[in-house]
Amino acid sequence: MTTPKQNPMAWKYCGDQIKRWREQAGVTREQLCKAASYDYESVRSMEAGRRRPSLKLLQAADELCNAKGMLLGAHPYLIPETRPARSDVFFEVEKEAVACYFYEALYIPGLLQTEDYARTVLSRHMPPVDDATIEERLAIRLKRQVRLLEPEVMFSFTIYEAALHTSVGGRKVMKEQLHRLLEFENSRNTQIQIVPTEQIPPSGLSGSLIILETINNEQYAYVETHGTNALHSEPRLVGQLSRRHAMIRSQALNPQESAQFLRKALEQL
């Protein structure tokens, strides 16, 4: 058994304040949903503190409830701090992002993984975890992939060539995985670019790097290596990591060349 993870108290307090202001002003949850362009369950989750109240919700609630900035003022206190990141905090930021830039050196990024590839990766976790935990994490990973179907969200995946040759699950699993990558060849919102071995800069060997940007121009950087991870929001550091990501991406083949590269890798399997 694992101990349930607790959401930050700031989320719960802010969500409770939104609910109290809304009820005092005679505003229904349905009215708030319409004003903020969220579905009912999303607003209920934010009011309950299960999800981080977004800037968009705070703006809508502040205006509808005539809070005169009292609700909107909570926003700076909800931004994730620079610290080892629980995966659920990262997922919440990812849900709000309108632009997602992924770099992965050794594995295919999670949002692009097939079910068999993902299950193999999750099964090799060290220290080992039980089957129930593996299946729970697999379900979360596959559910996250639905975002790729949202045409207004931009996804960029830069992958080091080594990830194409790392035998995860064997030849059959890898062939299926590379075919999966080729499905995005003509996608309007998802680009896949491969960095060939001879073009990788030294910084590209340091681990995975993800840059997320929200509709309100908030930027976050998520870094991960050897079981440690951190979600950064401090502008100066995020800027440095964004430039590092851009430098790695500049060495990648363009999407069309990358598709041809993937086909050649398939032929070699």
CSV table of C-alpha atoms in Angstrom, one decimal:
chain,number,residue,atom,x,y,z
A,1,MET,CA,0.0,0.0,0.0
A,2,THR,CA,1.2,3.5,-0.8
A,3,THR,CA,0.3,6.7,1.2
A,4,PRO,CA,-2.1,8.9,-0.8
A,5,LYS,CA,-0.4,12.0,-2.1
A,6,GLN,CA,-1.8,15.3,-0.8
A,7,ASN,CA,-2.4,18.2,-3.0
A,8,PRO,CA,-0.9,21.5,-1.8
A,9,MET,CA,-2.9,23.3,0.8
A,10,ALA,CA,-2.7,26.5,-1.4
A,11,TRP,CA,-4.8,24.7,-4.0
A,12,LYS,CA,-7.4,23.7,-1.4
A,13,TYR,CA,-7.6,27.1,0.3
A,14,CYS,CA,-7.9,29.0,-3.0
A,15,GLY,CA,-10.5,26.5,-4.3
A,16,ASP,CA,-12.5,27.0,-1.2
A,17,GLN,CA,-12.3,30.8,-1.5
A,18,ILE,CA,-13.6,30.6,-5.1
A,19,LYS,CA,-16.5,28.5,-3.9
A,20,ARG,CA,-17.3,30.9,-1.0
A,21,TRP,CA,-17.1,34.0,-3.2
A,22,ARG,CA,-19.2,32.4,-5.8
A,23,GLU,CA,-22.0,31.3,-3.4
A,24,GLN,CA,-22.0,34.7,-1.7
A,25,ALA,CA,-22.4,36.4,-5.1
A,26,GLY,CA,-25.2,34.1,-6.1
A,27,VAL,CA,-23.1,32.7,-9.0
A,28,THR,CA,-23.8,29.1,-10.0
A,29,ARG,CA,-21.1,26.7,-10.8
A,30,GLU,CA,-22.6,26.4,-14.3
A,31,GLN,CA,-22.2,30.2,-14.8
A,32,LEU,CA,-18.6,30.0,-13.8
A,33,CYS,CA,-18.0,27.1,-16.1
A,34,LYS,CA,-19.4,29.0,-19.0
A,35,ALA,CA,-17.4,32.2,-18.2
A,36,ALA,CA,-14.1,30.3,-17.8
A,37,SER,CA,-14.7,27.9,-20.7
A,38,TYR,CA,-14.3,24.8,-18.5
A,39,ASP,CA,-16.5,21.8,-18.1
A,40,TYR,CA,-18.4,21.2,-14.8
A,41,GLU,CA,-16.1,18.5,-13.4
A,42,SER,CA,-13.0,20.6,-14.0
A,43,VAL,CA,-14.4,23.6,-12.0
A,44,ARG,CA,-15.6,21.3,-9.3
A,45,SER,CA,-12.1,19.7,-9.0
A,46,MET,CA,-10.5,23.1,-8.8
A,47,GLU,CA,-12.9,24.3,-6.1
A,48,ALA,CA,-12.2,21.1,-4.1
A,49,GLY,CA,-8.4,21.6,-4.4
A,50,ARG,CA,-7.9,18.4,-6.4
A,51,ARG,CA,-6.7,20.5,-9.3
A,52,ARG,CA,-4.7,23.7,-9.3
A,53,PRO,CA,-7.0,26.7,-9.8
A,54,SER,CA,-5.9,28.1,-13.1
A,55,LEU,CA,-5.4,31.8,-13.9
A,56,LYS,CA,-8.3,31.6,-16.4
A,57,LEU,CA,-10.7,30.4,-13.7
A,58,LEU,CA,-9.4,33.0,-11.2
A,59,GLN,CA,-10.0,35.8,-13.7
A,60,ALA,CA,-13.5,34.6,-14.5
A,61,ALA,CA,-14.4,34.1,-10.8
A,62,ASP,CA,-13.0,37.5,-9.8
A,63,GLU,CA,-15.1,39.3,-12.4
A,64,LEU,CA,-18.3,37.3,-11.9
A,65,CYS,CA,-18.1,37.7,-8.1
A,66,ASN,CA,-16.9,41.3,-8.2
A,67,ALA,CA,-14.0,40.3,-5.9
A,68,LYS,CA,-12.0,43.3,-7.0
A,69,GLY,CA,-8.7,41.3,-7.3
A,70,MET,CA,-9.1,39.4,-4.1
A,71,LEU,CA,-9.4,36.1,-6.0
A,72,LEU,CA,-7.0,37.0,-8.8
A,73,GLY,CA,-4.3,37.9,-6.2
A,74,ALA,CA,-4.0,34.2,-5.3
A,75,HIS,CA,-2.4,33.3,-8.6
A,76,PRO,CA,1.3,33.9,-7.8
A,77,TYR,CA,1.0,31.7,-4.7
A,78,LEU,CA,-0.3,28.7,-6.8
A,79,ILE,CA,2.7,28.6,-9.2
A,80,PRO,CA,4.7,25.4,-8.5
A,81,GLU,CA,7.9,26.1,-6.7
A,82,THR,CA,11.3,24.9,-8.0
A,83,ARG,CA,11.6,21.6,-6.2
A,84,PRO,CA,11.6,17.8,-6.8
A,85,ALA,CA,8.3,17.5,-8.6
A,86,ARG,CA,5.5,15.0,-7.8
A,87,SER,CA,4.3,13.7,-11.1
A,88,ASP,CA,0.7,14.9,-10.5
A,89,VAL,CA,1.9,18.5,-10.2
A,90,PHE,CA,3.7,18.2,-13.5
A,91,PHE,CA,0.6,16.6,-15.1
A,92,GLU,CA,-1.5,19.6,-13.9
A,93,VAL,CA,0.8,22.0,-15.6
A,94,GLU,CA,0.9,19.9,-18.7
A,95,LYS,CA,-2.9,19.9,-18.9
A,96,GLU,CA,-2.9,23.7,-19.0
A,97,ALA,CA,-0.1,24.0,-21.6
A,98,VAL,CA,-0.8,25.1,-25.1
A,99,ALA,CA,2.8,24.4,-26.3
A,100,CYS,CA,4.8,21.4,-25.2
A,101,TYR,CA,8.4,20.9,-26.2
A,102,PHE,CA,9.9,17.5,-25.3
A,103,TYR,CA,13.5,16.3,-25.6
A,104,GLU,CA,14.3,12.7,-24.9
A,105,ALA,CA,17.8,11.1,-25.2
A,106,LEU,CA,17.2,7.4,-24.5
A,107,TYR,CA,13.6,6.6,-24.6
A,108,ILE,CA,10.6,7.4,-26.8
A,109,PRO,CA,8.7,10.2,-25.0
A,110,GLY,CA,5.8,8.9,-22.9
A,111,LEU,CA,3.1,10.7,-24.9
A,112,LEU,CA,4.2,8.8,-28.0
A,113,GLN,CA,4.7,5.4,-26.5
A,114,THR,CA,2.7,2.4,-27.6
A,115,GLU,CA,1.0,0.4,-24.8
A,116,ASP,CA,3.5,-2.5,-25.1
A,117,TYR,CA,6.5,-0.1,-25.1
A,118,ALA,CA,5.2,1.8,-22.1
A,119,ARG,CA,4.4,-1.4,-20.2
A,120,THR,CA,8.0,-2.6,-20.8
A,121,VAL,CA,9.5,0.7,-19.6
A,122,LEU,CA,7.3,0.9,-16.5
A,123,SER,CA,8.0,-2.8,-15.7
A,124,ARG,CA,11.8,-2.1,-15.5
A,125,HIS,CA,11.4,0.5,-12.8
A,126,MET,CA,14.1,0.4,-10.1
A,127,PRO,CA,13.4,-0.3,-7.3
A,128,PRO,CA,10.8,-2.7,-8.6
A,129,VAL,CA,7.1,-2.1,-8.2
A,130,ASP,CA,4.1,-4.5,-8.1
A,131,ASP,CA,1.9,-5.3,-11.0
A,132,ALA,CA,-1.0,-3.1,-9.7
A,133,THR,CA,1.3,0.0,-9.6
A,134,ILE,CA,2.6,-0.8,-13.1
A,135,GLU,CA,-1.0,-1.0,-14.5
A,136,GLU,CA,-2.0,2.2,-12.7
A,137,ARG,CA,0.9,4.1,-14.1
A,138,LEU,CA,0.3,2.7,-17.6
A,139,ALA,CA,-3.3,3.8,-17.5
A,140,ILE,CA,-2.3,7.3,-16.6
A,141,ARG,CA,0.3,7.5,-19.4
A,142,LEU,CA,-2.1,6.3,-22.0
A,143,LYS,CA,-4.8,8.7,-20.8
A,144,ARG,CA,-2.4,11.6,-21.1
A,145,GLN,CA,-1.9,10.8,-24.8
A,146,VAL,CA,-5.5,12.0,-25.5
A,147,ARG,CA,-4.1,15.5,-25.5
A,148,LEU,CA,-2.3,14.9,-28.8
A,149,LEU,CA,-5.8,14.9,-30.4
A,150,GLU,CA,-6.4,18.5,-29.3
A,151,PRO,CA,-5.7,20.6,-32.5
A,152,GLU,CA,-5.1,23.9,-30.6
A,153,VAL,CA,-2.2,22.5,-28.6
A,154,MET,CA,1.2,22.4,-30.2
A,155,PHE,CA,3.6,19.4,-29.5
A,156,SER,CA,7.2,19.2,-30.5
A,157,PHE,CA,9.2,16.1,-29.8
A,158,THR,CA,13.0,16.0,-30.3
A,159,ILE,CA,14.5,12.5,-30.0
A,160,TYR,CA,18.1,11.5,-29.9
A,161,GLU,CA,18.8,8.7,-32.4
A,162,ALA,CA,19.9,6.4,-29.6
A,163,ALA,CA,16.3,6.0,-28.5
A,164,LEU,CA,15.5,4.4,-31.8
A,165,HIS,CA,18.1,1.6,-31.3
A,166,THR,CA,17.5,1.0,-27.6
A,167,SER,CA,15.8,-2.4,-27.6
A,168,VAL,CA,12.8,-2.0,-25.4
A,169,GLY,CA,10.6,-5.1,-25.3
A,170,GLY,CA,12.3,-6.7,-28.3
A,171,ARG,CA,12.2,-6.3,-32.1
A,172,LYS,CA,8.4,-6.6,-32.4
A,173,VAL,CA,7.7,-3.9,-29.8
A,174,MET,CA,10.3,-1.6,-31.3
A,175,LYS,CA,8.9,-2.0,-34.8
A,176,GLU,CA,5.4,-1.2,-33.6
A,177,GLN,CA,6.8,1.8,-31.7
A,178,LEU,CA,8.6,3.3,-34.8
A,179,HIS,CA,5.4,2.8,-36.9
A,180,ARG,CA,3.6,4.7,-34.2
A,181,LEU,CA,6.0,7.7,-34.6
A,182,LEU,CA,5.4,7.7,-38.4
A,183,GLU,CA,1.6,8.1,-37.8
A,184,PHE,CA,2.4,11.8,-36.9
A,185,GLU,CA,4.2,12.5,-40.2
A,186,ASN,CA,1.4,14.7,-41.5
A,187,SER,CA,0.0,15.9,-38.2
A,188,ARG,CA,-0.8,19.6,-38.0
A,189,ASN,CA,0.0,20.1,-34.3
A,190,THR,CA,2.6,17.4,-33.6
A,191,GLN,CA,6.2,17.4,-34.9
A,192,ILE,CA,8.8,14.7,-34.4
A,193,GLN,CA,12.5,15.5,-35.1
A,194,ILE,CA,15.4,13.1,-34.8
A,195,VAL,CA,18.9,14.2,-33.7
A,196,PRO,CA,21.4,11.9,-35.5
A,197,THR,CA,24.3,10.5,-33.4
A,198,GLU,CA,26.9,12.6,-35.2
A,199,GLN,CA,25.0,15.8,-34.5
A,200,ILE,CA,24.2,15.5,-30.8
A,201,PRO,CA,25.6,18.4,-28.7
A,202,PRO,CA,27.1,17.4,-25.3
A,203,SER,CA,24.2,19.0,-23.4
A,204,GLY,CA,21.9,16.5,-25.2
A,205,LEU,CA,23.4,13.7,-23.2
A,206,SER,CA,22.3,15.1,-19.8
A,207,GLY,CA,18.8,13.7,-19.7
A,208,SER,CA,15.3,14.5,-20.7
A,209,LEU,CA,14.1,18.1,-20.8
A,210,ILE,CA,10.5,19.4,-21.3
A,211,ILE,CA,9.4,23.1,-21.8
A,212,LEU,CA,5.8,23.9,-21.2
A,213,GLU,CA,4.0,27.2,-22.0
A,214,THR,CA,0.5,28.1,-20.9
A,215,ILE,CA,-2.0,30.3,-22.7
A,216,ASN,CA,-1.0,33.1,-20.3
A,217,ASN,CA,2.6,32.9,-21.4
A,218,GLU,CA,3.7,31.2,-18.2
A,219,GLN,CA,6.7,28.9,-18.9
A,220,TYR,CA,7.9,25.9,-16.9
A,221,ALA,CA,10.8,23.5,-17.4
A,222,TYR,CA,10.8,19.9,-16.3
A,223,VAL,CA,14.1,18.0,-16.0
A,224,GLU,CA,14.6,14.4,-15.2
A,225,THR,CA,17.6,12.0,-14.8
A,226,HIS,CA,18.4,8.9,-12.9
A,227,GLY,CA,15.2,8.9,-10.8
A,228,THR,CA,15.3,12.5,-9.8
A,229,ASN,CA,13.2,15.2,-11.3
A,230,ALA,CA,12.3,18.9,-10.8
A,231,LEU,CA,9.7,21.3,-12.2
A,232,HIS,CA,11.2,24.8,-12.5
A,233,SER,CA,9.2,28.1,-12.7
A,234,GLU,CA,11.9,30.7,-12.0
A,235,PRO,CA,12.0,32.8,-15.2
A,236,ARG,CA,15.8,33.0,-15.4
A,237,LEU,CA,16.4,29.3,-15.0
A,238,VAL,CA,13.5,28.4,-17.3
A,239,GLY,CA,15.0,30.8,-19.9
A,240,GLN,CA,18.4,29.0,-19.7
A,241,LEU,CA,16.8,25.6,-20.1
A,242,SER,CA,14.7,26.8,-23.0
A,243,ARG,CA,17.8,28.0,-24.8
A,244,ARG,CA,19.4,24.7,-24.1
A,245,HIS,CA,16.4,22.9,-25.6
A,246,ALA,CA,16.5,25.2,-28.6
A,247,MET,CA,20.2,24.4,-29.2
A,248,ILE,CA,19.6,20.7,-29.1
A,249,ARG,CA,16.6,21.0,-31.4
A,250,SER,CA,18.6,23.1,-33.9
A,251,GLN,CA,20.8,20.0,-34.5
A,252,ALA,CA,17.8,17.8,-35.4
A,253,LEU,CA,16.6,16.8,-38.8
A,254,ASN,CA,13.5,18.6,-40.0
A,255,PRO,CA,10.2,16.6,-39.7
A,256,GLN,CA,10.3,15.3,-43.3
A,257,GLU,CA,13.9,14.2,-43.0
A,258,SER,CA,13.1,12.6,-39.6
A,259,ALA,CA,10.3,10.6,-41.1
A,260,GLN,CA,12.8,9.2,-43.7
A,261,PHE,CA,15.3,8.5,-40.9
A,262,LEU,CA,12.6,6.5,-39.1
A,263,ARG,CA,11.8,4.5,-42.1
A,264,LYS,CA,15.5,3.5,-42.5
A,265,ALA,CA,15.6,2.6,-38.8
A,266,LEU,CA,12.6,0.3,-39.4
A,267,GLU,CA,14.3,-1.4,-42.3
A,268,GLN,CA,17.2,-2.2,-40.0
A,269,LEU,CA,15.1,-3.9,-37.3
